[in-house]
Amino acid sequence: MSERTLLERLEADPPTLSRSDIIQLLASTDAQEIESLFCAADRVRRRGVGDQVHLRAIIEFSNHCVRRCAYCGINRGRRDLVRYRMAPEEIVATARRAARAGFRTVVLQSGDDFHYSRETVADIIRAVKSAGVAVTLSLGERPFQDYRLWRQAGADRYLLKFETADAALYARLHPGQTLAQRLRCLEELASLGYQTGSGNIVGLPGQALQSLADDLLLMRSLGVEMAAIGPFVPHPSTPLSGEVPGETGLVLRVLALARLLMPRVHLPATTALGTVAGDGRARALRAGANVLMLDVTPAPYREHYEIYPGKGRDGAGVEQAWQQAGRWLAGQGRPVAQDAGDGHLAATRAGMARA
Ligand code: SAM
């Protein structure tokens, strides 16, 4: 029997792709091949997670950070940034408002800020959970005891991107940190029963296509419930200011490949993609994405969570963010999901418990 071509392998159900297929598709400039990739991702997305799009309300409650990530506009070395911390009551009030507006998941994100103690964060989680929403944390690397207490307090999910699977590149971009430690944190989180999210940045200076393929294979082997894939956006006040942004077409190909490799994973159409290309989010929804993260951080804080330039300029309030997204999605032919959208492993576990 003759071996199937790459296009035929893309058409298969489910598509089976080797590492070299992935690299070939990442490098592709063949319009027909790229179109086939996006069509396959759209088909697999529909079958794996349906047409519904999950809206997540993200509250970026502190831009203080102890890390020195070379790409990030809130890294600790940045002097020309107004720093802020929201009070726990403000965080909880914003989360409750998001729940009233219709959001089923609240994402609490910050720089790696140890000002918020283990107990303070646990209190915030308990108060937010009482509003009946799922809670995703994205607070960076913390001790195991912190992760454990927060899980006991009711946190459902944790988002911690590994950023790149290339350990040498990781070390260059994250002074004082290692990829191994990042992955240890992800392991600890999974062992505590969190639904984990992780992912990469596409277009980092010095990142090879081979290493993007390894990023995708790492996401799959970690068994993440959410894969966050976004472009590198250079910030003028960081060591990477003169570098070029991640290319939209490449980000979309990574996203589509993620969908083919992980049919049931949650894949956000990221805000960063919307920043590098006006139609980036709409294109992402047609290339496998099924989640939108909406920034509901209140003024005057929002504009200062400036991980890349141009972020946080949209002044929509919580209720408007929900309504605008619903209208925009209707225009894309995609309904808003009404449930919290627990990940595929959680769904599998629930199915096993019922059986
Ligand atoms: N401190 C937490 C952590 O490290 O996971 C969460 C906050 S961190 C700012 C959230 C994400 O922002 C990072 O995982 C990184 O992928 C992304 N990020 C930061 N600066 C970026 C940039 N200039 N371009 C693209 N993504 C960026």
mmCIF file of C-alpha atoms and ligand atoms in Angstrom:
data_model
loop_
_atom_site.group_PDB
_atom_site.id
_atom_site.type_symbol
_atom_site.label_atom_id
_atom_site.label_comp_id
_atom_site.label_asym_id
_atom_site.label_seq_id
_atom_site.Cartn_x
_atom_site.Cartn_y
_atom_site.Cartn_z
ATOM 1 C CA MET A 1 0.000 0.000 0.000
ATOM 2 C CA SER A 2 1.437 3.412 -0.914
ATOM 3 C CA GLU A 3 2.093 5.808 1.927
ATOM 4 C CA ARG A 4 -0.497 8.562 2.361
ATOM 5 C CA THR A 5 0.461 12.131 1.512
ATOM 6 C CA LEU A 6 0.482 14.824 4.156
ATOM 7 C CA LEU A 7 -2.775 16.246 2.767
ATOM 8 C CA GLU A 8 -4.397 12.820 2.994
ATOM 9 C CA ARG A 9 -3.142 12.426 6.567
ATOM 10 C CA LEU A 10 -4.735 15.799 7.401
ATOM 11 C CA GLU A 11 -8.037 14.567 5.999
ATOM 12 C CA ALA A 12 -7.963 11.382 8.104
ATOM 13 C CA ASP A 13 -10.154 11.072 11.210
ATOM 14 C CA PRO A 14 -8.379 11.793 13.473
ATOM 15 C CA PRO A 15 -5.366 13.181 11.630
ATOM 16 C CA THR A 16 -2.159 11.414 12.612
ATOM 17 C CA LEU A 17 0.843 13.693 12.398
ATOM 18 C CA SER A 18 4.486 12.897 13.056
ATOM 19 C CA ARG A 19 6.983 15.447 14.400
ATOM 20 C CA SER A 20 8.317 15.941 10.875
ATOM 21 C CA ASP A 21 4.750 16.496 9.541
ATOM 22 C CA ILE A 22 4.303 19.150 12.224
ATOM 23 C CA ILE A 23 7.554 20.872 11.254
ATOM 24 C CA GLN A 24 6.600 20.733 7.564
ATOM 25 C CA LEU A 25 3.238 22.356 8.292
ATOM 26 C CA LEU A 26 4.832 25.015 10.499
ATOM 27 C CA ALA A 27 7.230 25.874 7.667
ATOM 28 C CA SER A 28 4.583 25.671 4.944
ATOM 29 C CA THR A 29 4.043 28.503 2.496
ATOM 30 C CA ASP A 30 1.725 26.395 0.324
ATOM 31 C CA ALA A 31 -1.692 28.099 0.440
ATOM 32 C CA GLN A 32 -3.598 24.876 -0.275
ATOM 33 C CA GLU A 33 -1.742 22.963 2.429
ATOM 34 C CA ILE A 34 -2.348 25.737 4.969
ATOM 35 C CA GLU A 35 -6.035 25.935 4.042
ATOM 36 C CA SER A 36 -6.322 22.148 4.489
ATOM 37 C CA LEU A 37 -4.690 22.457 7.903
ATOM 38 C CA PHE A 38 -7.176 25.131 9.054
ATOM 39 C CA CYS A 39 -10.153 23.174 7.635
ATOM 40 C CA ALA A 40 -9.008 20.014 9.414
ATOM 41 C CA ALA A 41 -8.589 21.941 12.696
ATOM 42 C CA ASP A 42 -12.061 23.478 12.324
ATOM 43 C CA ARG A 43 -13.596 20.062 11.682
ATOM 44 C CA VAL A 44 -11.791 18.446 14.619
ATOM 45 C CA ARG A 45 -12.760 21.373 16.863
ATOM 46 C CA ARG A 46 -16.441 20.971 15.978
ATOM 47 C CA ARG A 47 -16.375 17.263 16.686
ATOM 48 C CA GLY A 48 -14.197 17.541 19.802
ATOM 49 C CA VAL A 49 -15.696 20.515 21.650
ATOM 50 C CA GLY A 50 -18.605 21.734 19.515
ATOM 51 C CA ASP A 51 -19.422 25.227 18.235
ATOM 52 C CA GLN A 52 -19.840 26.874 21.609
ATOM 53 C CA VAL A 53 -17.286 29.416 22.748
ATOM 54 C CA HIS A 54 -16.433 29.709 26.441
ATOM 55 C CA LEU A 55 -16.026 33.227 27.786
ATOM 56 C CA ARG A 56 -13.590 33.644 30.666
ATOM 57 C CA ALA A 57 -13.454 36.835 32.744
ATOM 58 C CA ILE A 58 -9.861 37.636 33.585
ATOM 59 C CA ILE A 59 -9.008 39.895 36.511
ATOM 60 C CA GLU A 60 -5.371 41.004 36.464
ATOM 61 C CA PHE A 61 -5.194 42.034 40.079
ATOM 62 C CA SER A 62 -1.512 42.959 40.534
ATOM 63 C CA ASN A 63 1.280 43.929 38.158
ATOM 64 C CA HIS A 64 4.039 43.536 40.752
ATOM 65 C CA CYS A 65 6.397 40.710 39.823
ATOM 66 C CA VAL A 66 9.583 39.220 41.226
ATOM 67 C CA ARG A 67 10.603 37.660 37.877
ATOM 68 C CA ARG A 68 12.771 39.065 35.105
ATOM 69 C CA CYS A 69 11.187 37.498 31.980
ATOM 70 C CA ALA A 70 12.980 39.242 29.100
ATOM 71 C CA TYR A 71 9.834 39.705 26.973
ATOM 72 C CA CYS A 72 7.427 40.840 29.656
ATOM 73 C CA GLY A 73 6.445 44.466 30.190
ATOM 74 C CA ILE A 74 5.742 43.951 33.903
ATOM 75 C CA ASN A 75 9.069 42.279 34.698
ATOM 76 C CA ARG A 76 10.654 43.485 37.932
ATOM 77 C CA GLY A 77 13.412 45.398 36.167
ATOM 78 C CA ARG A 78 10.994 47.799 34.530
ATOM 79 C CA ARG A 79 11.200 51.191 36.212
ATOM 80 C CA ASP A 80 8.772 53.306 34.123
ATOM 81 C CA LEU A 81 5.616 51.392 35.056
ATOM 82 C CA VAL A 82 2.908 52.417 37.501
ATOM 83 C CA ARG A 83 2.599 49.419 39.822
ATOM 84 C CA TYR A 84 -0.708 48.505 41.472
ATOM 85 C CA ARG A 85 -2.289 45.915 43.710
ATOM 86 C CA MET A 86 -6.039 45.452 43.998
ATOM 87 C CA ALA A 87 -7.366 44.939 47.513
ATOM 88 C CA PRO A 88 -8.887 41.479 48.151
ATOM 89 C CA GLU A 89 -12.367 43.040 48.522
ATOM 90 C CA GLU A 90 -12.021 44.742 45.126
ATOM 91 C CA ILE A 91 -10.960 41.484 43.506
ATOM 92 C CA VAL A 92 -13.930 39.650 45.001
ATOM 93 C CA ALA A 93 -16.382 42.434 44.066
ATOM 94 C CA THR A 94 -15.151 42.380 40.441
ATOM 95 C CA ALA A 95 -15.450 38.585 40.305
ATOM 96 C CA ARG A 96 -19.010 38.712 41.701
ATOM 97 C CA ARG A 97 -19.920 41.287 39.096
ATOM 98 C CA ALA A 98 -18.522 39.020 36.377
ATOM 99 C CA ALA A 99 -20.622 36.130 37.710
ATOM 100 C CA ARG A 100 -23.755 38.332 37.674
ATOM 101 C CA ALA A 101 -22.991 39.408 34.100
ATOM 102 C CA GLY A 102 -23.057 35.754 32.987
ATOM 103 C CA PHE A 103 -19.441 34.552 33.135
ATOM 104 C CA ARG A 104 -19.121 30.955 34.397
ATOM 105 C CA THR A 105 -15.328 31.153 34.942
ATOM 106 C CA VAL A 106 -13.215 33.828 36.588
ATOM 107 C CA VAL A 107 -9.455 33.827 35.970
ATOM 108 C CA LEU A 108 -7.393 35.498 38.688
ATOM 109 C CA GLN A 109 -4.028 36.520 37.272
ATOM 110 C CA SER A 110 -1.077 38.572 38.535
ATOM 111 C CA GLY A 111 2.662 38.902 38.284
ATOM 112 C CA ASP A 112 4.511 36.525 40.611
ATOM 113 C CA ASP A 113 3.599 38.688 43.606
ATOM 114 C CA PHE A 114 4.303 37.228 47.063
ATOM 115 C CA HIS A 115 2.633 40.208 48.756
ATOM 116 C CA TYR A 116 -0.578 38.132 48.601
ATOM 117 C CA SER A 117 0.016 35.412 51.187
ATOM 118 C CA ARG A 118 -1.156 31.832 50.827
ATOM 119 C CA GLU A 119 -4.025 32.546 53.280
ATOM 120 C CA THR A 120 -5.082 35.815 51.628
ATOM 121 C CA VAL A 121 -5.362 34.121 48.241
ATOM 122 C CA ALA A 122 -7.291 31.214 49.834
ATOM 123 C CA ASP A 123 -9.770 33.705 51.351
ATOM 124 C CA ILE A 124 -10.222 35.372 47.951
ATOM 125 C CA ILE A 125 -10.844 31.990 46.302
ATOM 126 C CA ARG A 126 -13.481 31.004 48.887
ATOM 127 C CA ALA A 127 -15.303 34.314 48.458
ATOM 128 C CA VAL A 128 -15.236 34.103 44.649
ATOM 129 C CA LYS A 129 -16.379 30.464 44.670
ATOM 130 C CA SER A 130 -19.428 31.453 46.692
ATOM 131 C CA ALA A 131 -20.602 33.337 43.580
ATOM 132 C CA GLY A 132 -20.993 29.965 41.838
ATOM 133 C CA VAL A 133 -18.230 30.303 39.238
ATOM 134 C CA ALA A 134 -15.239 28.138 38.364
ATOM 135 C CA VAL A 135 -11.956 29.708 39.479
ATOM 136 C CA THR A 136 -8.793 29.583 37.414
ATOM 137 C CA LEU A 137 -5.595 30.828 39.037
ATOM 138 C CA SER A 138 -2.623 32.176 37.101
ATOM 139 C CA LEU A 139 -0.252 33.389 39.791
ATOM 140 C CA GLY A 140 3.007 31.857 38.593
ATOM 141 C CA GLU A 141 5.430 29.667 40.496
ATOM 142 C CA ARG A 142 4.582 29.219 44.166
ATOM 143 C CA PRO A 143 5.426 26.587 46.805
ATOM 144 C CA PHE A 144 3.494 23.299 46.765
ATOM 145 C CA GLN A 145 1.804 24.240 50.074
ATOM 146 C CA ASP A 146 0.285 27.313 48.421
ATOM 147 C CA TYR A 147 -1.060 25.307 45.499
ATOM 148 C CA ARG A 148 -2.474 22.725 47.959
ATOM 149 C CA LEU A 149 -4.257 25.239 50.164
ATOM 150 C CA TRP A 150 -5.740 27.046 47.158
ATOM 151 C CA ARG A 151 -7.032 23.779 45.746
ATOM 152 C CA GLN A 152 -8.576 22.987 49.154
ATOM 153 C CA ALA A 153 -10.127 26.460 49.127
ATOM 154 C CA GLY A 154 -11.921 25.547 45.899
ATOM 155 C CA ALA A 155 -9.713 26.648 42.987
ATOM 156 C CA ASP A 156 -10.546 24.516 39.951
ATOM 157 C CA ARG A 157 -7.828 25.276 37.438
ATOM 158 C CA TYR A 158 -4.341 26.678 37.148
ATOM 159 C CA LEU A 159 -2.753 28.311 34.111
ATOM 160 C CA LEU A 160 1.044 28.254 33.972
ATOM 161 C CA LYS A 161 2.578 28.521 30.522
ATOM 162 C CA PHE A 162 5.927 26.770 29.989
ATOM 163 C CA GLU A 163 6.531 29.453 27.292
ATOM 164 C CA THR A 164 9.042 27.321 25.320
ATOM 165 C CA ALA A 165 10.074 23.662 25.443
ATOM 166 C CA ASP A 166 13.643 24.652 24.533
ATOM 167 C CA ALA A 167 15.435 24.558 27.912
ATOM 168 C CA ALA A 168 18.382 26.695 26.719
ATOM 169 C CA LEU A 169 16.077 29.368 25.235
ATOM 170 C CA TYR A 170 13.945 29.225 28.389
ATOM 171 C CA ALA A 171 17.022 29.872 30.541
ATOM 172 C CA ARG A 172 18.113 32.808 28.355
ATOM 173 C CA LEU A 173 14.685 34.472 28.537
ATOM 174 C CA HIS A 174 14.033 33.798 32.225
ATOM 175 C CA PRO A 175 17.085 34.739 34.304
ATOM 176 C CA GLY A 176 17.167 32.686 37.505
ATOM 177 C CA GLN A 177 14.444 30.274 36.358
ATOM 178 C CA THR A 178 14.524 26.863 34.683
ATOM 179 C CA LEU A 179 12.155 24.967 32.439
ATOM 180 C CA ALA A 180 12.559 21.949 34.743
ATOM 181 C CA GLN A 181 11.184 23.938 37.689
ATOM 182 C CA ARG A 182 8.273 25.228 35.584
ATOM 183 C CA LEU A 183 7.399 21.673 34.610
ATOM 184 C CA ARG A 184 7.717 20.528 38.242
ATOM 185 C CA CYS A 185 5.099 23.121 39.213
ATOM 186 C CA LEU A 186 2.782 21.827 36.475
ATOM 187 C CA GLU A 187 3.249 18.288 37.756
ATOM 188 C CA GLU A 188 2.441 19.371 41.325
ATOM 189 C CA LEU A 189 -0.676 21.190 40.152
ATOM 190 C CA ALA A 190 -1.920 18.151 38.235
ATOM 191 C CA SER A 191 -1.207 15.896 41.252
ATOM 192 C CA LEU A 192 -3.446 18.141 43.361
ATOM 193 C CA GLY A 193 -6.335 17.662 40.929
ATOM 194 C CA TYR A 194 -6.256 21.045 39.230
ATOM 195 C CA GLN A 195 -7.315 21.178 35.601
ATOM 196 C CA THR A 196 -4.089 22.544 34.207
ATOM 197 C CA GLY A 197 -3.500 24.999 31.419
ATOM 198 C CA SER A 198 -0.158 25.642 29.820
ATOM 199 C CA GLY A 199 1.256 26.774 26.521
ATOM 200 C CA ASN A 200 3.856 28.752 24.678
ATOM 201 C CA ILE A 201 4.779 32.033 23.054
ATOM 202 C CA VAL A 202 5.218 31.910 19.285
ATOM 203 C CA GLY A 203 7.911 33.956 17.555
ATOM 204 C CA LEU A 204 10.347 34.385 20.442
ATOM 205 C CA PRO A 205 13.772 35.567 19.270
ATOM 206 C CA GLY A 206 15.966 32.487 18.752
ATOM 207 C CA GLN A 207 13.018 30.047 18.604
ATOM 208 C CA ALA A 208 13.309 27.388 15.878
ATOM 209 C CA LEU A 209 10.357 25.723 14.131
ATOM 210 C CA GLN A 210 11.615 22.432 15.569
ATOM 211 C CA SER A 211 11.221 23.837 19.053
ATOM 212 C CA LEU A 212 7.645 24.954 18.259
ATOM 213 C CA ALA A 213 6.943 21.339 17.262
ATOM 214 C CA ASP A 214 8.374 20.269 20.622
ATOM 215 C CA ASP A 215 6.132 22.825 22.363
ATOM 216 C CA LEU A 216 3.100 21.188 20.770
ATOM 217 C CA LEU A 217 4.227 17.685 21.672
ATOM 218 C CA LEU A 218 4.949 18.819 25.230
ATOM 219 C CA MET A 219 1.449 20.317 25.595
ATOM 220 C CA ARG A 220 0.009 16.994 24.484
ATOM 221 C CA SER A 221 2.218 14.886 26.746
ATOM 222 C CA LEU A 222 1.380 17.093 29.745
ATOM 223 C CA GLY A 223 -2.304 16.328 29.139
ATOM 224 C CA VAL A 224 -3.274 19.991 29.593
ATOM 225 C CA GLU A 225 -6.967 20.894 29.588
ATOM 226 C CA MET A 226 -6.204 24.305 28.124
ATOM 227 C CA ALA A 227 -3.427 25.208 25.686
ATOM 228 C CA ALA A 228 -2.681 28.940 25.589
ATOM 229 C CA ILE A 229 -0.808 29.838 22.414
ATOM 230 C CA GLY A 230 -0.056 33.459 21.590
ATOM 231 C CA PRO A 231 2.394 35.570 19.619
ATOM 232 C CA PHE A 232 5.453 37.262 21.089
ATOM 233 C CA VAL A 233 4.707 40.997 21.183
ATOM 234 C CA PRO A 234 7.848 43.095 21.752
ATOM 235 C CA HIS A 235 7.637 45.702 24.482
ATOM 236 C CA PRO A 236 9.781 48.836 24.080
ATOM 237 C CA SER A 237 10.817 48.892 27.752
ATOM 238 C CA THR A 238 12.195 45.335 27.797
ATOM 239 C CA PRO A 239 15.503 43.792 26.687
ATOM 240 C CA LEU A 240 13.682 42.406 23.601
ATOM 241 C CA SER A 241 12.388 45.801 22.439
ATOM 242 C CA GLY A 242 14.036 45.709 18.999
ATOM 243 C CA GLU A 243 12.787 42.239 18.042
ATOM 244 C CA VAL A 244 10.034 41.422 15.552
ATOM 245 C CA PRO A 245 6.600 40.227 16.734
ATOM 246 C CA GLY A 246 5.368 36.668 16.254
ATOM 247 C CA GLU A 247 3.859 36.246 12.814
ATOM 248 C CA THR A 248 0.065 35.826 12.740
ATOM 249 C CA GLY A 249 0.081 33.025 10.133
ATOM 250 C CA LEU A 250 2.569 31.023 12.168
ATOM 251 C CA VAL A 251 0.569 31.460 15.389
ATOM 252 C CA LEU A 252 -2.542 30.235 13.563
ATOM 253 C CA ARG A 253 -0.689 27.188 12.252
ATOM 254 C CA VAL A 254 0.534 26.345 15.767
ATOM 255 C CA LEU A 255 -3.024 26.762 17.051
ATOM 256 C CA ALA A 256 -4.489 24.548 14.318
ATOM 257 C CA LEU A 257 -1.873 21.869 14.979
ATOM 258 C CA ALA A 258 -2.680 22.013 18.697
ATOM 259 C CA ARG A 259 -6.315 21.285 17.849
ATOM 260 C CA LEU A 260 -5.343 18.317 15.670
ATOM 261 C CA LEU A 261 -3.071 16.897 18.365
ATOM 262 C CA MET A 262 -5.549 17.571 21.217
ATOM 263 C CA PRO A 263 -9.113 17.376 19.837
ATOM 264 C CA ARG A 264 -10.828 18.137 23.192
ATOM 265 C CA VAL A 265 -8.499 20.744 24.647
ATOM 266 C CA HIS A 266 -9.662 24.306 25.359
ATOM 267 C CA LEU A 267 -7.889 26.684 22.985
ATOM 268 C CA PRO A 268 -8.188 30.430 23.520
ATOM 269 C CA ALA A 269 -8.162 32.924 20.667
ATOM 270 C CA THR A 270 -5.719 35.097 22.601
ATOM 271 C CA THR A 271 -5.845 38.830 23.194
ATOM 272 C CA ALA A 272 -2.210 39.036 22.026
ATOM 273 C CA LEU A 273 -3.228 37.615 18.647
ATOM 274 C CA GLY A 274 -5.938 40.287 18.425
ATOM 275 C CA THR A 275 -3.203 42.854 19.131
ATOM 276 C CA VAL A 276 -0.823 41.777 16.350
ATOM 277 C CA ALA A 277 -3.653 41.363 13.800
ATOM 278 C CA GLY A 278 -7.062 43.085 13.931
ATOM 279 C CA ASP A 279 -8.841 39.960 12.674
ATOM 280 C CA GLY A 280 -6.558 37.589 14.629
ATOM 281 C CA ARG A 281 -9.196 36.353 17.041
ATOM 282 C CA ALA A 282 -11.782 35.696 14.304
ATOM 283 C CA ARG A 283 -9.201 33.739 12.306
ATOM 284 C CA ALA A 284 -8.209 31.794 15.421
ATOM 285 C CA LEU A 285 -11.855 30.752 15.940
ATOM 286 C CA ARG A 286 -11.813 29.296 12.411
ATOM 287 C CA ALA A 287 -8.501 27.494 13.039
ATOM 288 C CA GLY A 288 -9.470 25.487 16.123
ATOM 289 C CA ALA A 289 -10.029 27.979 18.975
ATOM 290 C CA ASN A 290 -13.048 27.729 21.310
ATOM 291 C CA VAL A 291 -12.331 30.150 24.190
ATOM 292 C CA LEU A 292 -12.161 33.933 24.612
ATOM 293 C CA MET A 293 -10.514 35.510 27.637
ATOM 294 C CA LEU A 294 -12.058 38.921 28.320
ATOM 295 C CA ASP A 295 -10.204 41.448 30.423
ATOM 296 C CA VAL A 296 -12.538 42.736 33.156
ATOM 297 C CA THR A 297 -9.834 44.352 35.318
ATOM 298 C CA PRO A 298 -11.354 47.639 36.494
ATOM 299 C CA ALA A 299 -10.043 51.122 35.732
ATOM 300 C CA PRO A 300 -7.672 52.614 36.759
ATOM 301 C CA TYR A 301 -5.660 49.393 36.966
ATOM 302 C CA ARG A 302 -6.283 47.781 33.595
ATOM 303 C CA GLU A 303 -3.983 49.915 31.444
ATOM 304 C CA HIS A 304 -1.051 49.264 33.788
ATOM 305 C CA TYR A 305 -1.050 45.483 33.287
ATOM 306 C CA GLU A 306 1.033 46.221 30.273
ATOM 307 C CA ILE A 307 2.739 42.899 29.497
ATOM 308 C CA TYR A 308 2.934 44.119 25.889
ATOM 309 C CA PRO A 309 2.116 47.519 24.376
ATOM 310 C CA GLY A 310 -1.460 48.357 23.505
ATOM 311 C CA LYS A 311 -2.907 45.934 26.030
ATOM 312 C CA GLY A 312 -5.718 47.069 28.285
ATOM 313 C CA ARG A 313 -6.751 50.119 26.237
ATOM 314 C CA ASP A 314 -10.246 48.749 25.707
ATOM 315 C CA GLY A 315 -12.368 50.388 28.379
ATOM 316 C CA ALA A 316 -15.369 48.027 28.346
ATOM 317 C CA GLY A 317 -16.843 47.254 31.773
ATOM 318 C CA VAL A 318 -17.730 43.749 32.924
ATOM 319 C CA GLU A 319 -21.311 43.708 31.610
ATOM 320 C CA GLN A 320 -20.391 45.377 28.304
ATOM 321 C CA ALA A 321 -17.526 42.919 27.809
ATOM 322 C CA TRP A 322 -19.964 40.009 28.133
ATOM 323 C CA GLN A 323 -22.574 41.576 25.833
ATOM 324 C CA GLN A 324 -20.116 42.786 23.178
ATOM 325 C CA ALA A 325 -18.454 39.372 23.022
ATOM 326 C CA GLY A 326 -21.847 37.649 22.645
ATOM 327 C CA ARG A 327 -22.825 39.968 19.769
ATOM 328 C CA TRP A 328 -19.446 39.586 18.084
ATOM 329 C CA LEU A 329 -19.581 35.802 18.392
ATOM 330 C CA ALA A 330 -23.088 35.729 16.931
ATOM 331 C CA GLY A 331 -21.589 37.502 13.898
ATOM 332 C CA GLN A 332 -19.007 34.719 13.686
ATOM 333 C CA GLY A 333 -21.799 32.113 13.793
ATOM 334 C CA ARG A 334 -20.659 30.836 17.193
ATOM 335 C CA PRO A 335 -22.894 30.580 20.286
ATOM 336 C CA VAL A 336 -21.732 31.472 23.798
ATOM 337 C CA ALA A 337 -21.370 28.429 26.059
ATOM 338 C CA GLN A 338 -23.630 28.533 29.102
ATOM 339 C CA ASP A 339 -21.626 26.096 31.245
ATOM 340 C CA ALA A 340 -18.216 26.507 32.916
ATOM 341 C CA GLY A 341 -16.584 24.258 30.323
ATOM 342 C CA ASP A 342 -14.692 21.889 32.549
ATOM 343 C CA GLY A 343 -11.776 20.376 30.687
ATOM 344 C CA HIS A 344 -11.664 17.077 28.861
ATOM 345 C CA LEU A 345 -9.955 15.201 31.716
ATOM 346 C CA ALA A 346 -12.526 16.470 34.208
ATOM 347 C CA ALA A 347 -15.285 15.420 31.785
ATOM 348 C CA THR A 348 -13.643 12.009 31.392
ATOM 349 C CA ARG A 349 -13.336 11.639 35.170
ATOM 350 C CA ALA A 350 -17.019 12.589 35.623
ATOM 351 C CA GLY A 351 -17.985 10.074 32.921
ATOM 352 C CA MET A 352 -15.999 7.361 34.696
ATOM 353 C CA ALA A 353 -17.606 8.216 38.024
ATOM 354 C CA ARG A 354 -21.095 7.904 36.470
ATOM 355 C CA ALA A 355 -20.307 4.571 34.767
HETATM 356 N N1 SAM B 1 2.878 35.477 36.703
HETATM 357 C C1 SAM B 1 2.085 34.506 36.035
HETATM 358 C C2 SAM B 1 2.929 33.542 35.257
HETATM 359 O O1 SAM B 1 4.128 33.736 35.142
HETATM 360 O O2 SAM B 1 2.384 32.553 34.774
HETATM 361 C C3 SAM B 1 0.999 35.090 35.154
HETATM 362 C C4 SAM B 1 1.256 36.421 34.521
HETATM 363 S S1 SAM B 1 2.282 36.375 33.058
HETATM 364 C C5 SAM B 1 2.398 38.104 32.713
HETATM 365 C C6 SAM B 1 1.119 35.767 31.850
HETATM 366 C C7 SAM B 1 1.672 35.437 30.481
HETATM 367 O O3 SAM B 1 1.950 36.637 29.774
HETATM 368 C C8 SAM B 1 2.966 34.667 30.412
HETATM 369 O O4 SAM B 1 2.739 33.297 30.585
HETATM 370 C C9 SAM B 1 3.475 35.017 29.000
HETATM 371 O O5 SAM B 1 3.210 33.969 28.094
HETATM 372 C C10 SAM B 1 2.654 36.241 28.612
HETATM 373 N N2 SAM B 1 3.467 37.386 28.153
HETATM 374 C C11 SAM B 1 4.115 38.275 28.898
HETATM 375 N N3 SAM B 1 4.737 39.190 28.134
HETATM 376 C C12 SAM B 1 4.464 38.873 26.847
HETATM 377 C C13 SAM B 1 4.830 39.437 25.588
HETATM 378 N N4 SAM B 1 5.584 40.526 25.502
HETATM 379 N N5 SAM B 1 4.374 38.838 24.464
HETATM 380 C C14 SAM B 1 3.575 37.744 24.553
HETATM 381 N N6 SAM B 1 3.207 37.162 25.715
HETATM 382 C C15 SAM B 1 3.644 37.717 26.852
#
